[in-house]
Coordinates of C-alpha atoms and ligand atoms in Angstrom, one line a residue:
M1 CA -2.3 24.1 -2.6
R2 CA -0.8 27.2 -4.0
T3 CA -0.6 29.8 -1.1
F4 CA 1.0 32.4 -2.8
I5 CA 2.7 33.2 -6.4
N6 CA 4.3 36.4 -7.1
E7 CA 7.0 36.4 -9.9
E8 CA 6.7 40.2 -10.5
K9 CA 8.2 40.4 -6.8
F10 CA 10.6 38.1 -7.3
S11 CA 11.7 40.1 -10.8
E12 CA 11.8 43.2 -9.0
L13 CA 13.7 42.0 -5.9
T14 CA 16.5 40.3 -7.9
G15 CA 16.5 43.2 -10.4
S16 CA 17.4 45.3 -7.6
A17 CA 20.1 43.0 -5.6
A18 CA 23.6 43.0 -6.3
F19 CA 24.8 40.3 -4.2
I20 CA 22.2 37.5 -3.7
T21 CA 22.8 34.4 -1.1
L22 CA 20.8 31.4 -1.8
V23 CA 20.2 29.2 1.0
G24 CA 18.7 25.6 1.4
H25 CA 18.1 23.2 4.2
L26 CA 20.0 21.2 6.7
N27 CA 21.2 17.9 5.0
P28 CA 20.5 19.1 1.5
D29 CA 19.5 16.5 -0.9
G30 CA 19.1 16.3 -4.3
D31 CA 16.2 18.8 -5.0
A32 CA 18.0 21.3 -2.5
I33 CA 21.5 21.5 -4.6
G34 CA 19.6 21.2 -7.6
S35 CA 17.2 24.2 -7.3
L36 CA 20.3 26.3 -5.7
S37 CA 22.5 25.5 -8.2
G38 CA 20.2 25.9 -11.0
M39 CA 19.1 29.6 -9.6
Y40 CA 22.9 30.1 -9.4
H41 CA 23.5 29.4 -12.8
Y42 CA 20.3 31.9 -13.8
L43 CA 21.3 34.6 -11.7
S44 CA 25.1 34.5 -13.1
A45 CA 24.0 34.8 -16.4
R46 CA 22.0 37.4 -15.8
G47 CA 25.1 39.3 -14.4
K48 CA 24.4 38.8 -10.7
Q49 CA 27.1 38.1 -8.0
A50 CA 25.7 35.2 -5.8
A51 CA 26.6 32.5 -3.2
I52 CA 25.0 29.2 -1.8
V53 CA 25.1 28.8 2.0
L54 CA 24.3 25.2 3.2
N55 CA 24.7 23.8 6.8
N56 CA 26.5 20.8 5.6
P57 CA 27.9 19.0 2.4
L58 CA 26.3 16.8 0.3
P59 CA 26.9 13.5 -0.8
D60 CA 29.6 13.2 -3.3
N61 CA 27.1 12.0 -6.1
F62 CA 26.3 15.4 -6.4
G63 CA 29.6 16.9 -7.0
F64 CA 28.7 17.6 -10.5
L65 CA 26.2 20.4 -9.3
T66 CA 28.6 22.0 -6.9
A67 CA 32.1 21.9 -8.5
G68 CA 33.3 25.4 -8.9
L69 CA 30.5 27.3 -7.1
P70 CA 30.9 29.8 -4.4
I71 CA 29.3 27.2 -2.1
F72 CA 29.8 27.8 1.7
Y73 CA 29.1 24.9 4.5
Y74 CA 28.8 26.0 8.0
D75 CA 30.4 22.8 9.3
D76 CA 33.0 23.8 7.6
A77 CA 33.5 27.6 7.4
P78 CA 30.9 29.2 9.6
E79 CA 32.3 32.6 9.0
K80 CA 32.0 32.7 5.3
C81 CA 28.6 31.8 5.6
I82 CA 27.7 34.4 8.2
E83 CA 29.6 36.9 5.7
A84 CA 27.8 35.8 2.7
V85 CA 24.3 36.5 4.5
R86 CA 25.4 39.4 6.0
R87 CA 26.6 41.2 2.9
A88 CA 23.7 39.9 0.9
D89 CA 21.4 42.6 -0.9
L90 CA 18.7 39.6 -1.3
I91 CA 18.3 36.2 0.0
I92 CA 16.6 33.6 -1.3
C93 CA 15.6 30.4 0.7
Q94 CA 14.3 27.3 -1.6
D95 CA 13.3 24.0 -0.8
M96 CA 12.7 24.8 3.0
S97 CA 9.6 26.2 4.5
A98 CA 11.2 28.1 7.4
P99 CA 14.4 29.8 8.3
S100 CA 14.8 27.2 11.0
R101 CA 15.3 24.3 8.1
A102 CA 18.7 26.0 7.4
G103 CA 20.5 24.6 10.3
D104 CA 23.0 26.8 12.3
I105 CA 22.8 29.8 10.1
S106 CA 19.0 30.1 11.0
A107 CA 19.5 33.0 13.3
E108 CA 21.4 35.2 10.9
I109 CA 18.9 34.6 8.1
E110 CA 16.2 35.6 10.8
N111 CA 18.1 38.8 11.8
A112 CA 19.1 39.8 8.0
S113 CA 17.6 43.3 7.3
C114 CA 17.8 42.6 3.6
P115 CA 14.5 41.5 1.6
K116 CA 14.1 37.5 1.7
I117 CA 12.4 35.4 -1.4
L118 CA 10.9 31.7 -0.3
I119 CA 10.7 29.2 -2.9
D120 CA 9.0 26.1 -1.6
H121 CA 6.8 23.0 -2.2
H122 CA 6.4 22.2 1.5
L123 CA 3.5 22.4 3.3
N124 CA 2.8 25.5 5.7
P125 CA 5.3 28.0 4.8
A126 CA 6.6 30.5 7.1
V127 CA 5.3 33.3 5.2
E128 CA 6.2 35.9 8.1
W129 CA 9.7 35.8 7.3
F130 CA 9.9 36.5 3.5
D131 CA 8.8 39.8 1.6
T132 CA 7.5 37.4 -1.4
V133 CA 6.8 33.6 -1.0
I134 CA 6.3 31.5 -4.2
S135 CA 4.9 28.3 -2.8
D136 CA 2.9 25.2 -4.7
T137 CA 2.7 22.0 -2.9
E138 CA 1.3 20.5 -6.3
V139 CA 4.8 20.3 -8.1
S140 CA 7.0 17.6 -7.5
S141 CA 10.1 19.9 -6.0
A142 CA 11.6 22.9 -5.7
S143 CA 13.2 22.6 -8.8
E144 CA 10.2 22.5 -10.5
L145 CA 8.9 25.6 -8.9
V146 CA 12.0 27.3 -9.9
L147 CA 11.8 26.7 -13.3
L148 CA 8.2 27.7 -13.4
T149 CA 9.5 31.0 -11.8
L150 CA 12.1 31.8 -14.0
L151 CA 10.1 30.8 -17.3
K152 CA 8.1 34.1 -16.2
Q153 CA 11.0 36.2 -16.2
E154 CA 10.8 38.8 -18.8
D155 CA 14.6 37.8 -19.9
V156 CA 13.2 34.4 -20.5
V157 CA 9.3 34.7 -21.2
Q158 CA 8.4 30.9 -21.6
D159 CA 11.6 30.6 -24.0
V160 CA 13.6 27.7 -21.9
Q161 CA 16.6 28.1 -24.6
K162 CA 17.3 31.1 -22.6
L163 CA 18.1 29.4 -19.3
P164 CA 21.8 28.5 -19.3
L165 CA 22.4 24.5 -19.6
E166 CA 23.8 24.1 -16.0
C167 CA 20.7 26.1 -14.7
A168 CA 18.6 23.2 -16.7
T169 CA 21.0 20.3 -15.9
A170 CA 20.2 21.3 -12.1
L171 CA 16.7 21.6 -11.9
L172 CA 16.5 18.4 -14.0
T173 CA 18.6 16.8 -11.2
G174 CA 16.4 18.2 -8.6
I175 CA 13.2 16.9 -10.2
L176 CA 14.3 13.2 -10.8
T177 CA 15.8 12.9 -7.2
D178 CA 12.8 14.2 -5.4
T179 CA 10.3 12.2 -7.8
N180 CA 13.0 9.1 -6.8
N181 CA 13.1 9.0 -10.7
F182 CA 9.6 10.0 -11.6
S183 CA 8.0 6.9 -9.1
N184 CA 6.6 9.6 -6.3
S185 CA 5.2 13.1 -6.1
V186 CA 4.8 13.5 -10.0
F187 CA 2.3 15.6 -11.0
P188 CA 1.2 16.4 -15.1
T189 CA 3.4 19.8 -14.9
T190 CA 6.2 17.7 -13.4
Y191 CA 6.3 16.1 -17.1
D192 CA 6.0 19.4 -18.7
A193 CA 8.5 20.5 -17.0
A194 CA 11.1 17.6 -17.5
K195 CA 10.6 17.8 -21.2
L196 CA 11.4 21.8 -21.3
L197 CA 15.0 20.7 -19.7
L198 CA 15.5 18.2 -21.6
Q199 CA 14.8 20.2 -25.0
R200 CA 17.2 22.9 -23.3
G201 CA 19.7 20.2 -23.5
A202 CA 19.8 18.4 -20.0
D203 CA 21.2 15.0 -20.3
R204 CA 19.3 12.7 -18.5
D205 CA 21.6 9.8 -18.9
F206 CA 24.3 11.7 -17.5
I207 CA 22.2 12.8 -14.5
Y208 CA 20.8 9.3 -13.8
R209 CA 24.3 7.7 -14.0
E210 CA 26.0 10.8 -11.6
V211 CA 23.3 10.4 -8.9
F212 CA 22.0 7.1 -9.0
C213 CA 24.7 4.6 -10.3
S214 CA 27.7 6.0 -8.4
F215 CA 28.0 4.2 -5.3
S216 CA 30.9 2.2 -3.6
E217 CA 30.5 -1.9 -3.7
Q218 CA 30.5 -1.5 0.4
R219 CA 27.2 0.6 -0.2
M220 CA 25.7 -2.1 -1.9
R221 CA 26.7 -4.9 0.3
L222 CA 25.5 -2.7 3.5
M223 CA 22.4 -2.5 1.3
G224 CA 22.2 -6.4 0.7
Y225 CA 22.7 -6.6 4.6
L226 CA 20.3 -3.9 5.7
L227 CA 17.3 -5.8 4.0
S228 CA 18.2 -9.4 5.0
E229 CA 19.4 -9.0 8.5
N230 CA 17.7 -5.6 9.6
M231 CA 14.5 -5.5 8.2
R232 CA 11.3 -6.1 10.4
Y233 CA 8.2 -6.5 8.5
M234 CA 4.6 -6.0 10.5
P235 CA 2.2 -7.5 7.8
E236 CA -0.7 -7.1 9.7
Y237 CA 0.4 -3.1 9.2
G238 CA 1.4 -3.0 5.9
T239 CA 4.8 -1.8 7.4
A240 CA 8.4 -2.6 7.1
Y241 CA 11.2 -0.7 8.7
F242 CA 14.7 -1.1 9.2
T243 CA 18.0 0.1 11.8
L244 CA 21.1 1.2 10.8
S245 CA 23.3 1.4 13.9
K246 CA 26.7 3.3 14.4
N247 CA 28.5 -0.3 14.1
D248 CA 26.7 -1.2 10.9
K249 CA 28.4 2.0 9.5
K250 CA 31.7 1.1 10.6
N251 CA 31.5 -2.5 9.5
F252 CA 30.6 -1.2 5.9
S253 CA 32.8 1.9 5.6
F254 CA 29.8 4.2 5.3
L255 CA 30.0 7.5 3.9
R256 CA 27.9 10.1 3.9
G257 CA 24.7 9.5 1.5
D258 CA 25.3 5.8 1.3
S259 CA 21.9 5.4 3.0
E260 CA 20.2 7.6 0.6
G261 CA 16.9 5.7 -0.7
F262 CA 17.6 2.8 1.4
V263 CA 14.0 3.9 3.1
N264 CA 12.3 3.4 -0.3
L265 CA 13.3 -0.4 -0.9
P266 CA 10.6 -1.8 1.6
L267 CA 8.0 -0.1 -0.6
A268 CA 8.8 -2.7 -3.3
I269 CA 7.0 -5.2 -1.4
K270 CA 3.2 -5.5 -2.5
N271 CA 1.5 -5.2 0.9
V272 CA 3.8 -2.7 2.3
S273 CA 2.4 1.0 2.3
L274 CA 4.7 2.4 5.3
T275 CA 8.1 2.2 5.8
A276 CA 10.8 3.6 7.9
L277 CA 14.9 3.7 8.5
F278 CA 16.3 4.6 11.6
T279 CA 19.8 5.8 11.8
E280 CA 21.6 5.8 14.8
D281 CA 23.5 9.2 15.3
D282 CA 25.0 11.3 18.0
G283 CA 22.3 12.1 20.9
F284 CA 19.5 10.9 18.6
V285 CA 17.7 8.7 16.2
K286 CA 17.5 10.1 12.7
V287 CA 14.1 9.0 11.1
S288 CA 13.2 8.5 7.3
L289 CA 9.5 7.6 6.4
R290 CA 7.8 6.9 3.1
S291 CA 4.3 5.7 2.3
K292 CA 1.7 4.7 -0.6
G293 CA -1.3 6.1 -1.1
D294 CA -3.7 7.6 1.3
V295 CA -1.0 6.4 4.4
D296 CA 0.2 10.0 5.9
V297 CA 3.8 9.5 7.0
N298 CA 4.0 13.8 7.6
E299 CA 1.2 13.0 9.9
F300 CA 2.9 9.9 11.5
S301 CA 6.0 12.0 11.9
H302 CA 4.1 15.0 13.5
R303 CA 3.0 12.7 16.0
Y304 CA 5.6 10.4 17.0
C305 CA 9.2 11.7 15.6
N306 CA 9.2 15.3 16.2
G307 CA 9.4 16.1 12.3
G308 CA 7.4 16.1 9.1
G309 CA 7.2 16.5 5.6
H310 CA 5.2 15.7 3.0
K311 CA 2.3 12.8 3.1
N312 CA 4.4 10.2 1.1
A313 CA 8.0 11.2 2.3
A314 CA 8.7 12.5 5.7
G315 CA 11.9 12.9 8.2
G316 CA 12.2 13.5 11.9
R317 CA 13.9 12.5 14.9
V318 CA 13.7 10.4 18.0
Y319 CA 15.6 10.9 21.0
L320 CA 15.6 7.2 22.5
P321 CA 18.4 4.9 23.1
F322 CA 18.7 3.3 19.7
E323 CA 18.2 -0.4 21.1
E324 CA 14.5 1.1 22.3
I325 CA 13.7 2.0 18.6
P326 CA 11.9 -1.2 17.7
S327 CA 9.5 -1.7 20.6
Y328 CA 9.1 2.0 20.2
F329 CA 8.0 2.4 16.4
E330 CA 5.9 -0.8 17.1
K331 CA 3.8 0.0 19.5
C332 CA 3.7 3.9 17.3
I333 CA 2.4 1.4 14.7
G334 CA -0.2 -0.5 16.5
E335 CA -1.7 3.2 17.6
F336 CA -1.4 4.8 14.5
F337 CA -3.4 2.4 12.1
A338 CA -5.8 1.5 15.0
R339 CA -7.7 5.1 14.8
Ligands
MN1 MN1 12.5 19.1 -2.4

């Protein structure tokens, strides 16, 4: 659904700002950093000063998008993040539906008096916080929506060659990651966007290698262990899930980002249409959910996991002792599919 598109207002607000602060969601993913890095390179080429503010760093395999950028993480340097928000003439939030999704910097963003823009593809954008909202749920990613927005700017006017190469690389990375390499959330426009970015010179093979083929041996062994030892299959509900404990992480020298993509694996089982990965954290259990077809994990997460997202991809948190997760989840699944 297109709730609101206003490229003219985007043009006006970015045109009159000298320093622009770009913000993405907590636990940033490839689309968050792809869309932010893409926007950063576009604004830089237009002579704007900009900074990127995130709650916490990304997995190392996205280092090729962050190297050399003025990017601040609240976990490492809260004062730099606060300064970047306070000195901004304009704040652009991307790949997040509300300021609260930014993590510990949220209150600063809400209190900032400068204009704010939202560019996002999630359901129910919190429009009340923003001066203009560019929202479309029928695109693959925030990165695709950033591309559509930039193509309409008067210095680009549908000529993708006018965008910096680094911008094209970053936006294609966001599309590749949010669609899991074009396997989900792909719309006809997504291929058009990818075509334009390739024509601009983005190197798909390079991006694929960096993002999907740069993990450690230990990560591969952890994946094998989870699939063979921890995965539980509930054929009567077309559901498969696994758990990742702190102990498992320790045994396999877990690094941030190592479990990225694991939740998708059981979807390769013919009968499975809902998968979940539960990861033990401090004081809560992180939940990742994926589904095929009409099974709505956004709804599942709202009902049982204190979260949400998209129909076929959602996240959340459960506040239960880790060992109680299997019985809780299996009860929820029985209830969810009984309706
Ligand atoms: Mn996204």
